[in-house]
Amino acid sequence: MSGEPPPRSIPTATAGRLPAYHRALVAAAAAGARTCSSAELAAAVGAHPDQVRKDLSHLATRGTRGVGYPVGALVDELAGVLGLATERAVVLVGVGNLGRALATYDGFAARGLRLAALVDVDRRVVGRRVGDLAVGHVDELPALVRRHRVELGVVAVPAAAAQAAADALTGAGVTALLSFAPAHLRVPDGVVVRSVDVATELQLLGLLRGRPAARAGT
Amino acid sequence: MSGEPPPRSIPTATAGRLPAYHRALVAAAAAGARTCSSAELAAAVGAHPDQVRKDLSHLATRGTRGVGYPVGALVDELAGVLGLATERAVVLVGVGNLGRALATYDGFAARGLRLAALVDVDRRVVGRRVGDLAVGHVDELPALVRRHRVELGVVAVPAAAAQAAADALTGAGVTALLSFAPAHLRVPDGVVVRSVDVATELQLLGLLRGRPAARAGT
DNA sequence: TTCTGTGAACAGATTCACAGCA
DNA sequence: TGCTGTGAATCTGTTCACAGAA
């Protein structure tokens, strides 16, 4: 649980790989490993050992030559950097097919996230129960965000409604969004948006087929 | 419907943005636009006009100076490059929460994809109906792939089962995989893997919070 | 001898600047 | 004058090569 602040600013590309390292190291720890070499880690995440070392060099935890990296310390530091240590509240907008699947997704808790509220624009689904939460109306967002101190919003609405959902969330004070809508979201400065787009990925597969190297990207 | 072959090899980074351009142009066409400038396109996808022009310069369709790009021609060429013209069969492995949401996802058809079969390892769900398909067993994959000429496999199983699912798919002859499991998949040469990882994205949001520029990536 | 840590070389992508055509 | 097309410059990220500690 090292409360280490990020030692320096971590390059974007490296940051994108940290979750994978964290996963692999948690698995290694579960398997009883106390130490892990860059080669082992590279094999686990599908990268080159060089890259693993360069990436990890941005962290405070150092490996020992001839041996490898200390699994426990690295897991702790990564958890700290990724913010898994502190619990944060999440609100999910849109309880269609995808929204319901996400609402019952058990991966939130493991990432230090607590699903605090569900909302939708459609008055017909408001009040309905999904998992162990009742669906609220989008208009209640400001109150919900304040009450639960929500920091992260998940956008699971159709593309046409995505910008409105983003506006409602940022307007209510949410500063990080994860969108599943195939659309570009315009947000105020200081708000982080990541977007997971199944439609785009499907199209890319069509394009990448019959290409040289294909990196499993995220 | 231009059957144009990709004029040259398109850089990876550019390729990743083509689906977004395609979406934006389809929207523009629907709005009645016959022409679209790089600035408009840039605003729609959240990029700089310079970049849009550079990206589009890899395609055969040219814009006209002082006017912009021809919407219809660009949409057609992009559809061709992205392989939206030819229908391809998809098999989905894993009919848990996520799998069922994907099975009823209506975005496949719009990308030239037809969901041809569903399979699972769990004998208890085999035979069950999801959408308008019956769930088959993973052992039937080779037969299903052959029968429906499946080209694309979607992996919607837990991380621990993902490698086995990938092996089954590639073993049956599927050459493109879209994985939703938070794990690195090892596949034979020539097989393309893309991975959509909600867990990773959630962790990244924690890390990126309070950062300068945050590109909405995919 | 093994494996980390890092400077240096390299490759790829983005941004800039501007020439040129409608 | 407006907007495309593209070489040049810059920036970011990856790979290489090797010095040095355990």
Short mmCIF file of C-alpha atoms in Angstrom, two decimals, chain A residues 9-12 15-16 18-20 22-23 43-46 81-82 84 88 97-98 101-102 104-105 107-108 111 113 151-152 154 175-178 180 182-184 186 191-211 214-218, chain B residues 9-12 15-16 18-20 22-23 43-46 81-82 84 88 97-98 101-102 104-105 107-108 111 113 151-152 154 175-178 180 182-184 186 191-211 214-218:
data_model
loop_
_atom_site.label_atom_id
_atom_site.label_comp_id
_atom_site.label_asym_id
_atom_site.label_seq_id
_atom_site.Cartn_x
_atom_site.Cartn_y
_atom_site.Cartn_z
CA SER A 9 5.50 12.12 -15.09
CA ILE A 10 4.91 8.80 -16.80
CA PRO A 11 4.81 8.77 -20.63
CA THR A 12 1.38 8.09 -22.10
CA ALA A 15 0.85 4.46 -18.73
CA GLY A 16 -1.27 2.47 -21.14
CA LEU A 18 0.72 -0.35 -16.56
CA PRO A 19 -2.65 -2.05 -16.03
CA ALA A 20 -1.37 -5.08 -17.92
CA HIS A 22 -0.33 -4.93 -12.68
CA ARG A 23 -2.55 -7.82 -13.77
CA ALA A 43 6.01 -12.91 -22.01
CA ALA A 44 2.92 -12.42 -19.87
CA VAL A 45 1.85 -9.17 -21.50
CA GLY A 46 3.18 -9.79 -25.00
CA VAL A 81 -0.26 4.90 -9.29
CA LEU A 82 -3.42 3.47 -10.84
CA LEU A 84 -6.74 1.33 -6.92
CA ARG A 88 -14.18 5.96 -5.91
CA ASN A 97 -28.48 -3.92 -23.04
CA LEU A 98 -24.94 -2.78 -22.50
CA ALA A 101 -24.40 -5.90 -18.53
CA LEU A 102 -22.06 -3.30 -17.03
CA THR A 104 -23.86 -6.45 -13.10
CA TYR A 105 -20.16 -6.48 -14.07
CA GLY A 107 -14.91 -5.94 -12.22
CA PHE A 108 -15.60 -2.54 -10.70
CA ARG A 111 -10.49 -1.69 -9.46
CA LEU A 113 -14.66 1.42 -7.94
CA GLU A 151 -15.83 10.95 -9.63
CA LEU A 152 -16.31 8.69 -12.62
CA VAL A 154 -19.82 5.63 -17.51
CA THR A 175 -14.33 14.72 -14.06
CA ALA A 176 -13.63 11.35 -15.69
CA LEU A 177 -15.75 9.60 -18.29
CA LEU A 178 -15.66 6.17 -19.84
CA PHE A 180 -19.05 3.16 -24.91
CA PRO A 182 -19.18 5.45 -31.03
CA ALA A 183 -18.92 9.21 -30.99
CA HIS A 184 -16.45 11.93 -30.12
CA ARG A 186 -16.65 17.33 -26.35
CA VAL A 191 -12.20 16.27 -17.81
CA VAL A 192 -10.68 12.98 -18.94
CA VAL A 193 -12.47 10.89 -21.52
CA ARG A 194 -11.64 7.36 -22.55
CA SER A 195 -13.74 5.60 -25.06
CA VAL A 196 -14.28 1.90 -25.60
CA ASP A 197 -15.75 1.44 -29.00
CA VAL A 198 -16.81 -1.97 -30.16
CA ALA A 199 -17.98 -0.67 -33.50
CA THR A 200 -14.58 0.86 -34.27
CA GLU A 201 -12.77 -2.29 -33.22
CA LEU A 202 -14.93 -4.40 -35.47
CA GLN A 203 -14.17 -2.15 -38.40
CA LEU A 204 -10.47 -2.16 -37.65
CA LEU A 205 -10.37 -5.92 -37.69
CA GLY A 206 -11.62 -5.81 -41.24
CA LEU A 207 -8.84 -3.42 -42.17
CA LEU A 208 -6.02 -5.10 -40.28
CA ARG A 209 -6.68 -8.55 -41.67
CA GLY A 210 -3.76 -9.61 -43.77
CA ARG A 211 -1.35 -7.14 -42.23
CA ALA A 214 -0.89 -6.84 -35.23
CA ARG A 215 -0.53 -5.51 -31.76
CA ALA A 216 -3.30 -6.33 -29.35
CA GLY A 217 -4.06 -2.77 -28.47
CA THR A 218 -6.52 -1.23 -26.10
CA SER B 9 -0.14 0.80 -47.28
CA ILE B 10 -1.91 2.93 -44.70
CA PRO B 11 0.01 3.80 -41.50
CA THR B 12 -1.31 2.12 -38.37
CA ALA B 15 -5.91 3.28 -39.92
CA GLY B 16 -7.09 3.63 -36.35
CA LEU B 18 -10.55 5.75 -40.41
CA PRO B 19 -13.62 4.30 -38.68
CA ALA B 20 -14.20 7.67 -36.99
CA HIS B 22 -16.31 7.04 -41.86
CA ARG B 23 -18.86 7.58 -39.09
CA ALA B 43 -14.24 19.05 -35.37
CA ALA B 44 -16.44 15.97 -35.68
CA VAL B 45 -13.78 13.50 -34.65
CA GLY B 46 -11.79 15.69 -32.29
CA VAL B 81 -11.00 -0.12 -47.22
CA LEU B 82 -12.70 -1.09 -43.97
CA LEU B 84 -17.81 -3.07 -44.92
CA ARG B 88 -18.45 -11.69 -43.08
CA ASN B 97 -23.58 -11.23 -19.20
CA LEU B 98 -21.35 -9.57 -21.75
CA ALA B 101 -25.36 -8.14 -24.52
CA LEU B 102 -23.14 -8.53 -27.59
CA THR B 104 -28.27 -8.76 -29.11
CA TYR B 105 -26.07 -5.85 -30.21
CA GLY B 107 -24.14 -2.91 -34.56
CA PHE B 108 -22.81 -5.99 -36.30
CA ARG B 111 -20.40 -3.18 -40.15
CA LEU B 113 -20.90 -8.58 -40.04
CA GLU B 151 -13.76 -15.23 -40.42
CA LEU B 152 -14.08 -13.34 -37.15
CA VAL B 154 -15.43 -12.64 -30.56
CA THR B 175 -8.07 -15.49 -38.48
CA ALA B 176 -9.33 -12.39 -36.66
CA LEU B 177 -10.24 -12.13 -32.99
CA LEU B 178 -11.87 -9.43 -30.92
CA PHE B 180 -13.06 -8.63 -24.27
CA PRO B 182 -8.37 -8.71 -19.71
CA ALA B 183 -5.55 -10.99 -20.81
CA HIS B 184 -2.86 -11.21 -23.48
CA ARG B 186 -1.03 -15.80 -27.81
CA VAL B 191 -4.03 -14.05 -36.85
CA VAL B 192 -5.10 -10.53 -35.89
CA VAL B 193 -6.13 -9.82 -32.32
CA ARG B 194 -7.74 -6.67 -31.03
CA SER B 195 -8.71 -6.38 -27.46
CA VAL B 196 -11.34 -4.24 -25.82
CA ASP B 197 -10.65 -4.15 -22.15
CA VAL B 198 -13.02 -2.40 -19.80
CA ALA B 199 -10.92 -3.25 -16.77
CA THR B 200 -7.83 -1.62 -18.29
CA GLU B 201 -9.76 1.47 -19.28
CA LEU B 202 -11.15 1.86 -15.80
CA GLN B 203 -7.66 1.68 -14.36
CA LEU B 204 -6.31 4.15 -16.87
CA LEU B 205 -8.95 6.68 -15.94
CA GLY B 206 -7.62 6.57 -12.42
CA LEU B 207 -4.14 7.26 -13.69
CA LEU B 208 -4.98 9.92 -16.24
CA ARG B 209 -7.06 12.00 -13.89
CA GLY B 210 -5.36 15.30 -13.37
CA ARG B 211 -3.28 15.06 -16.51
CA ALA B 214 -6.37 13.40 -22.60
CA ARG B 215 -7.05 11.99 -25.99
CA ALA B 216 -10.19 9.94 -26.31
CA GLY B 217 -8.49 6.81 -27.51
CA THR B 218 -9.84 3.50 -28.57
#
